[in-house]
Amino acid sequence: MKKHTLSVILITKNEADRVEVCLRSVSDIADEIIVLDSGSTDETVEICRRYTDNVTITDWPGFGKQKQRALDKASCDWVLSIDADEALDDEMKQALSQLLSQESIKETAYRLPWGVTLYGKTLKYGRSARSVLRLFKREGAKYTLDEVHETVIPVSGETGTLKGLLLHYTHRDYGHGLDKAAQYAWLGAQKYHRKGKKSHGLVLALLRALWTFFHIYIIRRGFLDGSVGFIVAMTYAQVNFNKYVGLWLLENNRS
């Protein structure tokens, strides 16, 4: 029997081909599902309304602000923040259900091991071999208001790691991956510029890209993920290069 309630928060736009897998994975354990949609033109909203009445159509202020809006609507003890291209695997669903059935939980947040799945392969190494903080006590938690790569700041306390995998179907295809990488690089450049960070020139942008590839592919053993691991390491290197080129152009008023 559950001792703690769970809010699931989700932000969407044009995710009709993926969002139902996400919602189906949390529908049995969520006490409420909160969706903020920023103007989908496909069937995303209709699909979400099959799982929850709490769907709001809104504008797009950036990732951090949008997730904070969703968090502000949550009312349960715990919050699970999930993306439309993610889903809990069976082991993680069971672990989360068991956690919410405990009389008391000493941790105030949990990291969820990511199961990044690309081009038919779930990656186990490189940058994909990490855990993301997505489960946290609602009271006192807040998001950074960054345009991209926002983070949640939970109330102070211990952080645990949940068993299982948060499956992440990050790209629909290679073209979508390229578009997403370009968007994140440009948003990252704008965020750094707003915060006053300096690029220190184009040569350093290239060196950063080379280091990113080496770090992901060699140090974090991305090569063990085979050809897909190589593609991922190259993609992250390109994103980092493009981000600092964008920052350099913004600094010089040439963007």
PDB file of C-alpha atoms in Angstrom:
ATOM      1  CA  MET A   1       0.000   0.000   0.000  1.00  0.00           C
ATOM      2  CA  LYS A   2       1.344   3.414  -0.954  1.00  0.00           C
ATOM      3  CA  LYS A   3       2.366   5.712   1.892  1.00  0.00           C
ATOM      4  CA  HIS A   4       3.477   8.618  -0.317  1.00  0.00           C
ATOM      5  CA  THR A   5       1.762  10.265  -3.294  1.00  0.00           C
ATOM      6  CA  LEU A   6       3.431  10.961  -6.647  1.00  0.00           C
ATOM      7  CA  SER A   7       3.038  13.785  -9.161  1.00  0.00           C
ATOM      8  CA  VAL A   8       4.421  13.156 -12.645  1.00  0.00           C
ATOM      9  CA  ILE A   9       5.275  16.326 -14.603  1.00  0.00           C
ATOM     10  CA  LEU A  10       5.813  16.392 -18.354  1.00  0.00           C
ATOM     11  CA  ILE A  11       6.371  19.138 -20.946  1.00  0.00           C
ATOM     12  CA  THR A  12       5.496  18.445 -24.574  1.00  0.00           C
ATOM     13  CA  LYS A  13       5.393  19.729 -28.131  1.00  0.00           C
ATOM     14  CA  ASN A  14       4.654  17.504 -31.130  1.00  0.00           C
ATOM     15  CA  GLU A  15       5.423  14.203 -29.411  1.00  0.00           C
ATOM     16  CA  ALA A  16       2.480  12.144 -30.675  1.00  0.00           C
ATOM     17  CA  ASP A  17       4.724   9.324 -31.877  1.00  0.00           C
ATOM     18  CA  ARG A  18       6.423   8.850 -28.500  1.00  0.00           C
ATOM     19  CA  VAL A  19       4.415  10.311 -25.619  1.00  0.00           C
ATOM     20  CA  GLU A  20       2.032   7.381 -25.130  1.00  0.00           C
ATOM     21  CA  VAL A  21       4.886   4.981 -24.312  1.00  0.00           C
ATOM     22  CA  CYS A  22       6.026   7.511 -21.702  1.00  0.00           C
ATOM     23  CA  LEU A  23       2.570   7.998 -20.165  1.00  0.00           C
ATOM     24  CA  ARG A  24       1.787   4.292 -20.149  1.00  0.00           C
ATOM     25  CA  SER A  25       4.948   3.638 -18.121  1.00  0.00           C
ATOM     26  CA  VAL A  26       3.866   5.956 -15.280  1.00  0.00           C
ATOM     27  CA  SER A  27       0.064   5.784 -15.356  1.00  0.00           C
ATOM     28  CA  ASP A  28      -0.187   2.937 -12.822  1.00  0.00           C
ATOM     29  CA  ILE A  29       1.959   4.610 -10.154  1.00  0.00           C
ATOM     30  CA  ALA A  30       1.112   8.321 -10.570  1.00  0.00           C
ATOM     31  CA  ASP A  31      -1.490   9.973  -8.368  1.00  0.00           C
ATOM     32  CA  GLU A  32      -1.565  12.885 -10.775  1.00  0.00           C
ATOM     33  CA  ILE A  33      -0.033  13.563 -14.198  1.00  0.00           C
ATOM     34  CA  ILE A  34       0.591  17.190 -15.156  1.00  0.00           C
ATOM     35  CA  VAL A  35       1.260  18.082 -18.790  1.00  0.00           C
ATOM     36  CA  LEU A  36       2.271  21.482 -20.146  1.00  0.00           C
ATOM     37  CA  ASP A  37       2.109  21.612 -23.937  1.00  0.00           C
ATOM     38  CA  SER A  38       3.609  24.502 -25.879  1.00  0.00           C
ATOM     39  CA  GLY A  39       1.454  24.440 -29.013  1.00  0.00           C
ATOM     40  CA  SER A  40       1.523  20.951 -30.482  1.00  0.00           C
ATOM     41  CA  THR A  41       0.091  20.685 -33.993  1.00  0.00           C
ATOM     42  CA  ASP A  42      -0.151  16.876 -33.961  1.00  0.00           C
ATOM     43  CA  GLU A  43      -2.196  14.601 -31.661  1.00  0.00           C
ATOM     44  CA  THR A  44       0.028  15.052 -28.583  1.00  0.00           C
ATOM     45  CA  VAL A  45      -2.623  16.851 -26.521  1.00  0.00           C
ATOM     46  CA  GLU A  46      -5.345  14.350 -27.420  1.00  0.00           C
ATOM     47  CA  ILE A  47      -3.117  11.439 -26.397  1.00  0.00           C
ATOM     48  CA  CYS A  48      -2.168  13.118 -23.104  1.00  0.00           C
ATOM     49  CA  ARG A  49      -5.834  13.717 -22.284  1.00  0.00           C
ATOM     50  CA  ARG A  50      -6.422   9.973 -22.400  1.00  0.00           C
ATOM     51  CA  TYR A  51      -4.197   9.726 -19.321  1.00  0.00           C
ATOM     52  CA  THR A  52      -4.895  12.971 -17.437  1.00  0.00           C
ATOM     53  CA  ASP A  53      -7.299  15.902 -17.282  1.00  0.00           C
ATOM     54  CA  ASN A  54      -4.474  18.161 -16.121  1.00  0.00           C
ATOM     55  CA  VAL A  55      -3.233  19.329 -19.545  1.00  0.00           C
ATOM     56  CA  THR A  56      -2.413  23.012 -20.046  1.00  0.00           C
ATOM     57  CA  ILE A  57      -1.687  24.699 -23.392  1.00  0.00           C
ATOM     58  CA  THR A  58       0.860  27.456 -22.905  1.00  0.00           C
ATOM     59  CA  ASP A  59       3.684  29.407 -24.557  1.00  0.00           C
ATOM     60  CA  TRP A  60       7.350  28.382 -24.619  1.00  0.00           C
ATOM     61  CA  PRO A  61       9.583  30.329 -22.191  1.00  0.00           C
ATOM     62  CA  GLY A  62      12.496  27.843 -22.224  1.00  0.00           C
ATOM     63  CA  PHE A  63      13.069  24.468 -20.562  1.00  0.00           C
ATOM     64  CA  GLY A  64      13.764  25.685 -17.030  1.00  0.00           C
ATOM     65  CA  LYS A  65      10.823  28.063 -16.783  1.00  0.00           C
ATOM     66  CA  GLN A  66       8.439  25.567 -18.353  1.00  0.00           C
ATOM     67  CA  LYS A  67       9.422  22.803 -15.942  1.00  0.00           C
ATOM     68  CA  GLN A  68       9.054  25.207 -13.023  1.00  0.00           C
ATOM     69  CA  ARG A  69       5.535  25.995 -14.220  1.00  0.00           C
ATOM     70  CA  ALA A  70       4.746  22.289 -14.226  1.00  0.00           C
ATOM     71  CA  LEU A  71       6.282  21.851 -10.771  1.00  0.00           C
ATOM     72  CA  ASP A  72       4.170  24.732  -9.453  1.00  0.00           C
ATOM     73  CA  LYS A  73       1.038  22.777 -10.418  1.00  0.00           C
ATOM     74  CA  ALA A  74       2.122  19.621  -8.576  1.00  0.00           C
ATOM     75  CA  SER A  75       0.424  18.793  -5.275  1.00  0.00           C
ATOM     76  CA  CYS A  76       1.756  15.372  -4.206  1.00  0.00           C
ATOM     77  CA  ASP A  77       4.501  14.392  -1.766  1.00  0.00           C
ATOM     78  CA  TRP A  78       6.978  13.394  -4.481  1.00  0.00           C
ATOM     79  CA  VAL A  79       7.544  14.555  -8.049  1.00  0.00           C
ATOM     80  CA  LEU A  80       8.816  12.548 -11.004  1.00  0.00           C
ATOM     81  CA  SER A  81       9.959  14.726 -13.892  1.00  0.00           C
ATOM     82  CA  ILE A  82       9.961  12.776 -17.135  1.00  0.00           C
ATOM     83  CA  ASP A  83      10.374  13.741 -20.791  1.00  0.00           C
ATOM     84  CA  ALA A  84       8.110  12.635 -23.629  1.00  0.00           C
ATOM     85  CA  ASP A  85      10.936  10.593 -25.166  1.00  0.00           C
ATOM     86  CA  GLU A  86      11.527   8.648 -21.934  1.00  0.00           C
ATOM     87  CA  ALA A  87       9.843   5.723 -20.172  1.00  0.00           C
ATOM     88  CA  LEU A  88      10.391   3.741 -16.983  1.00  0.00           C
ATOM     89  CA  ASP A  89      11.395   0.128 -17.541  1.00  0.00           C
ATOM     90  CA  ASP A  90       9.628  -2.569 -15.507  1.00  0.00           C
ATOM     91  CA  GLU A  91      12.388  -2.789 -12.897  1.00  0.00           C
ATOM     92  CA  MET A  92      12.299   0.949 -12.257  1.00  0.00           C
ATOM     93  CA  LYS A  93       8.508   0.976 -12.043  1.00  0.00           C
ATOM     94  CA  GLN A  94       8.670  -1.732  -9.395  1.00  0.00           C
ATOM     95  CA  ALA A  95      11.461   0.049  -7.495  1.00  0.00           C
ATOM     96  CA  LEU A  96       9.510   3.310  -7.486  1.00  0.00           C
ATOM     97  CA  SER A  97       6.341   1.585  -6.322  1.00  0.00           C
ATOM     98  CA  GLN A  98       8.239  -0.077  -3.467  1.00  0.00           C
ATOM     99  CA  LEU A  99       9.838   3.240  -2.484  1.00  0.00           C
ATOM    100  CA  LEU A 100       6.468   4.985  -2.253  1.00  0.00           C
ATOM    101  CA  SER A 101       5.184   2.133  -0.069  1.00  0.00           C
ATOM    102  CA  GLN A 102       7.820   2.689   2.621  1.00  0.00           C
ATOM    103  CA  GLU A 103       6.682   4.217   5.895  1.00  0.00           C
ATOM    104  CA  SER A 104       9.426   6.845   5.771  1.00  0.00           C
ATOM    105  CA  ILE A 105      12.004   7.796   3.142  1.00  0.00           C
ATOM    106  CA  LYS A 106      15.246   9.319   4.416  1.00  0.00           C
ATOM    107  CA  GLU A 107      16.372  10.610   1.003  1.00  0.00           C
ATOM    108  CA  THR A 108      14.987  13.834  -0.441  1.00  0.00           C
ATOM    109  CA  ALA A 109      15.841  13.027  -4.069  1.00  0.00           C
ATOM    110  CA  TYR A 110      16.773  10.129  -6.322  1.00  0.00           C
ATOM    111  CA  ARG A 111      18.849   9.735  -9.446  1.00  0.00           C
ATOM    112  CA  LEU A 112      17.506   7.516 -12.207  1.00  0.00           C
ATOM    113  CA  PRO A 113      20.027   5.541 -14.303  1.00  0.00           C
ATOM    114  CA  TRP A 114      19.613   6.546 -17.930  1.00  0.00           C
ATOM    115  CA  GLY A 115      19.133   3.913 -20.601  1.00  0.00           C
ATOM    116  CA  VAL A 116      19.870   5.995 -23.679  1.00  0.00           C
ATOM    117  CA  THR A 117      18.579   4.053 -26.688  1.00  0.00           C
ATOM    118  CA  LEU A 118      19.797   5.106 -30.137  1.00  0.00           C
ATOM    119  CA  TYR A 119      19.601   3.422 -33.520  1.00  0.00           C
ATOM    120  CA  GLY A 120      18.410   0.185 -31.934  1.00  0.00           C
ATOM    121  CA  LYS A 121      21.045   0.038 -29.171  1.00  0.00           C
ATOM    122  CA  THR A 122      20.794   0.858 -25.456  1.00  0.00           C
ATOM    123  CA  LEU A 123      24.123   2.473 -24.581  1.00  0.00           C
ATOM    124  CA  LYS A 124      26.040   1.412 -21.486  1.00  0.00           C
ATOM    125  CA  TYR A 125      29.149   3.608 -21.678  1.00  0.00           C
ATOM    126  CA  GLY A 126      30.274   7.118 -22.632  1.00  0.00           C
ATOM    127  CA  ARG A 127      28.205  10.067 -21.508  1.00  0.00           C
ATOM    128  CA  SER A 128      25.084   7.923 -21.610  1.00  0.00           C
ATOM    129  CA  ALA A 129      26.322   5.893 -18.612  1.00  0.00           C
ATOM    130  CA  ARG A 130      25.020   8.317 -16.019  1.00  0.00           C
ATOM    131  CA  SER A 131      22.079   8.909 -13.727  1.00  0.00           C
ATOM    132  CA  VAL A 132      19.818  11.942 -13.840  1.00  0.00           C
ATOM    133  CA  LEU A 133      18.074  13.535 -10.862  1.00  0.00           C
ATOM    134  CA  ARG A 134      14.382  13.258 -11.711  1.00  0.00           C
ATOM    135  CA  LEU A 135      12.624  12.090  -8.542  1.00  0.00           C
ATOM    136  CA  PHE A 136      12.414  14.448  -5.584  1.00  0.00           C
ATOM    137  CA  LYS A 137      10.293  15.653  -2.696  1.00  0.00           C
ATOM    138  CA  ARG A 138       8.033  18.412  -3.937  1.00  0.00           C
ATOM    139  CA  GLU A 139       8.177  20.755  -0.973  1.00  0.00           C
ATOM    140  CA  GLY A 140      11.126  23.150  -1.242  1.00  0.00           C
ATOM    141  CA  ALA A 141      12.274  21.952  -4.679  1.00  0.00           C
ATOM    142  CA  LYS A 142      12.748  24.319  -7.618  1.00  0.00           C
ATOM    143  CA  TYR A 143      14.247  24.423 -11.108  1.00  0.00           C
ATOM    144  CA  THR A 144      17.006  26.598 -12.442  1.00  0.00           C
ATOM    145  CA  LEU A 145      15.487  28.875 -15.082  1.00  0.00           C
ATOM    146  CA  ASP A 146      18.026  28.098 -17.811  1.00  0.00           C
ATOM    147  CA  GLU A 147      17.019  28.007 -21.474  1.00  0.00           C
ATOM    148  CA  VAL A 148      18.441  24.500 -21.801  1.00  0.00           C
ATOM    149  CA  HIS A 149      20.108  21.889 -19.554  1.00  0.00           C
ATOM    150  CA  GLU A 150      18.048  23.050 -16.616  1.00  0.00           C
ATOM    151  CA  THR A 151      18.460  21.247 -13.315  1.00  0.00           C
ATOM    152  CA  VAL A 152      16.208  20.688 -10.355  1.00  0.00           C
ATOM    153  CA  ILE A 153      17.409  21.880  -6.965  1.00  0.00           C
ATOM    154  CA  PRO A 154      15.840  19.618  -4.327  1.00  0.00           C
ATOM    155  CA  VAL A 155      15.550  20.429  -0.679  1.00  0.00           C
ATOM    156  CA  SER A 156      18.791  19.632   1.143  1.00  0.00           C
ATOM    157  CA  GLY A 157      19.282  16.028   2.167  1.00  0.00           C
ATOM    158  CA  GLU A 158      20.560  12.686   0.944  1.00  0.00           C
ATOM    159  CA  THR A 159      20.252  11.604  -2.703  1.00  0.00           C
ATOM    160  CA  GLY A 160      19.716   7.963  -3.602  1.00  0.00           C
ATOM    161  CA  THR A 161      19.733   6.015  -6.869  1.00  0.00           C
ATOM    162  CA  LEU A 162      16.711   4.071  -8.025  1.00  0.00           C
ATOM    163  CA  LYS A 163      17.108   0.591  -9.522  1.00  0.00           C
ATOM    164  CA  GLY A 164      16.228  -0.065 -13.146  1.00  0.00           C
ATOM    165  CA  LEU A 165      16.478   2.192 -16.188  1.00  0.00           C
ATOM    166  CA  LEU A 166      14.905   5.410 -17.354  1.00  0.00           C
ATOM    167  CA  LEU A 167      14.788   4.510 -21.045  1.00  0.00           C
ATOM    168  CA  HIS A 168      15.595   7.517 -23.220  1.00  0.00           C
ATOM    169  CA  TYR A 169      14.658   7.312 -26.905  1.00  0.00           C
ATOM    170  CA  THR A 170      16.521  10.504 -27.635  1.00  0.00           C
ATOM    171  CA  HIS A 171      16.395  10.599 -31.478  1.00  0.00           C
ATOM    172  CA  ARG A 172      13.670   9.549 -33.869  1.00  0.00           C
ATOM    173  CA  ASP A 173      16.275   9.215 -36.624  1.00  0.00           C
ATOM    174  CA  TYR A 174      19.650  10.692 -37.560  1.00  0.00           C
ATOM    175  CA  GLY A 175      18.109  13.813 -39.083  1.00  0.00           C
ATOM    176  CA  HIS A 176      16.194  14.516 -35.876  1.00  0.00           C
ATOM    177  CA  GLY A 177      19.420  13.993 -33.946  1.00  0.00           C
ATOM    178  CA  LEU A 178      21.192  16.613 -36.077  1.00  0.00           C
ATOM    179  CA  ASP A 179      18.365  19.119 -35.609  1.00  0.00           C
ATOM    180  CA  LYS A 180      18.292  18.535 -31.855  1.00  0.00           C
ATOM    181  CA  ALA A 181      22.068  18.894 -31.554  1.00  0.00           C
ATOM    182  CA  ALA A 182      22.001  22.204 -33.437  1.00  0.00           C
ATOM    183  CA  GLN A 183      19.171  23.539 -31.256  1.00  0.00           C
ATOM    184  CA  TYR A 184      20.924  22.600 -28.030  1.00  0.00           C
ATOM    185  CA  ALA A 185      24.219  24.105 -29.192  1.00  0.00           C
ATOM    186  CA  TRP A 186      22.597  27.441 -30.019  1.00  0.00           C
ATOM    187  CA  LEU A 187      20.542  27.541 -26.821  1.00  0.00           C
ATOM    188  CA  GLY A 188      23.695  26.716 -24.854  1.00  0.00           C
ATOM    189  CA  ALA A 189      25.578  29.546 -26.541  1.00  0.00           C
ATOM    190  CA  GLN A 190      22.820  32.007 -25.638  1.00  0.00           C
ATOM    191  CA  LYS A 191      22.729  30.775 -22.052  1.00  0.00           C
ATOM    192  CA  TYR A 192      26.508  31.189 -21.656  1.00  0.00           C
ATOM    193  CA  HIS A 193      26.367  34.648 -23.222  1.00  0.00           C
ATOM    194  CA  ARG A 194      23.591  35.722 -20.863  1.00  0.00           C
ATOM    195  CA  LYS A 195      25.640  34.508 -17.903  1.00  0.00           C
ATOM    196  CA  GLY A 196      28.747  36.376 -19.074  1.00  0.00           C
ATOM    197  CA  LYS A 197      30.845  33.322 -19.906  1.00  0.00           C
ATOM    198  CA  LYS A 198      33.615  33.913 -22.491  1.00  0.00           C
ATOM    199  CA  SER A 199      34.502  31.708 -25.464  1.00  0.00           C
ATOM    200  CA  HIS A 200      38.241  32.591 -25.483  1.00  0.00           C
ATOM    201  CA  GLY A 201      38.355  32.205 -29.252  1.00  0.00           C
ATOM    202  CA  LEU A 202      37.778  29.657 -31.985  1.00  0.00           C
ATOM    203  CA  VAL A 203      40.945  27.641 -31.403  1.00  0.00           C
ATOM    204  CA  LEU A 204      39.793  26.853 -27.869  1.00  0.00           C
ATOM    205  CA  ALA A 205      36.376  25.909 -29.290  1.00  0.00           C
ATOM    206  CA  LEU A 206      38.129  23.292 -31.423  1.00  0.00           C
ATOM    207  CA  LEU A 207      40.222  22.047 -28.487  1.00  0.00           C
ATOM    208  CA  ARG A 208      37.092  21.738 -26.343  1.00  0.00           C
ATOM    209  CA  ALA A 209      35.479  19.615 -29.056  1.00  0.00           C
ATOM    210  CA  LEU A 210      38.515  17.334 -29.298  1.00  0.00           C
ATOM    211  CA  TRP A 211      38.606  16.934 -25.509  1.00  0.00           C
ATOM    212  CA  THR A 212      34.878  16.131 -25.452  1.00  0.00           C
ATOM    213  CA  PHE A 213      35.371  13.329 -27.973  1.00  0.00           C
ATOM    214  CA  PHE A 214      38.374  11.935 -26.098  1.00  0.00           C
ATOM    215  CA  HIS A 215      36.609  12.113 -22.745  1.00  0.00           C
ATOM    216  CA  ILE A 216      33.458  10.344 -23.946  1.00  0.00           C
ATOM    217  CA  TYR A 217      34.975   7.821 -26.351  1.00  0.00           C
ATOM    218  CA  ILE A 218      38.182   6.904 -24.508  1.00  0.00           C
ATOM    219  CA  ILE A 219      38.013   7.890 -20.811  1.00  0.00           C
ATOM    220  CA  ARG A 220      34.352   6.948 -20.391  1.00  0.00           C
ATOM    221  CA  ARG A 221      34.802   3.950 -22.704  1.00  0.00           C
ATOM    222  CA  GLY A 222      32.247   4.927 -25.322  1.00  0.00           C
ATOM    223  CA  PHE A 223      34.155   2.704 -27.754  1.00  0.00           C
ATOM    224  CA  LEU A 224      32.602  -0.292 -25.977  1.00  0.00           C
ATOM    225  CA  ASP A 225      29.232   0.764 -27.414  1.00  0.00           C
ATOM    226  CA  GLY A 226      30.581   0.066 -30.889  1.00  0.00           C
ATOM    227  CA  SER A 227      29.734   2.163 -33.919  1.00  0.00           C
ATOM    228  CA  VAL A 228      26.854   3.906 -32.157  1.00  0.00           C
ATOM    229  CA  GLY A 229      29.244   4.909 -29.367  1.00  0.00           C
ATOM    230  CA  PHE A 230      31.497   6.535 -31.955  1.00  0.00           C
ATOM    231  CA  ILE A 231      28.572   8.442 -33.506  1.00  0.00           C
ATOM    232  CA  VAL A 232      27.477   9.692 -30.074  1.00  0.00           C
ATOM    233  CA  ALA A 233      30.963  10.868 -29.102  1.00  0.00           C
ATOM    234  CA  MET A 234      31.300  12.735 -32.396  1.00  0.00           C
ATOM    235  CA  THR A 235      27.868  14.322 -31.921  1.00  0.00           C
ATOM    236  CA  TYR A 236      28.723  15.611 -28.448  1.00  0.00           C
ATOM    237  CA  ALA A 237      32.035  16.969 -29.756  1.00  0.00           C
ATOM    238  CA  GLN A 238      30.239  18.804 -32.555  1.00  0.00           C
ATOM    239  CA  VAL A 239      27.657  20.241 -30.153  1.00  0.00           C
ATOM    240  CA  ASN A 240      30.403  21.582 -27.898  1.00  0.00           C
ATOM    241  CA  PHE A 241      32.243  23.117 -30.857  1.00  0.00           C
ATOM    242  CA  ASN A 242      29.075  24.737 -32.218  1.00  0.00           C
ATOM    243  CA  LYS A 243      28.128  26.049 -28.780  1.00  0.00           C
ATOM    244  CA  TYR A 244      31.408  27.916 -28.324  1.00  0.00           C
ATOM    245  CA  VAL A 245      31.398  29.161 -31.923  1.00  0.00           C
ATOM    246  CA  GLY A 246      27.929  30.562 -31.256  1.00  0.00           C
ATOM    247  CA  LEU A 247      29.176  32.169 -28.059  1.00  0.00           C
ATOM    248  CA  TRP A 248      32.151  33.684 -29.933  1.00  0.00           C
ATOM    249  CA  LEU A 249      29.811  35.132 -32.568  1.00  0.00           C
ATOM    250  CA  LEU A 250      27.523  36.581 -29.911  1.00  0.00           C
ATOM    251  CA  GLU A 251      30.495  38.185 -28.153  1.00  0.00           C
ATOM    252  CA  ASN A 252      31.508  39.840 -31.420  1.00  0.00           C
ATOM    253  CA  ASN A 253      27.978  40.857 -32.419  1.00  0.00           C
ATOM    254  CA  ARG A 254      28.182  38.690 -35.530  1.00  0.00           C
ATOM    255  CA  SER A 255      25.542  36.081 -34.791  1.00  0.00           C
TER     256      SER A 255
END
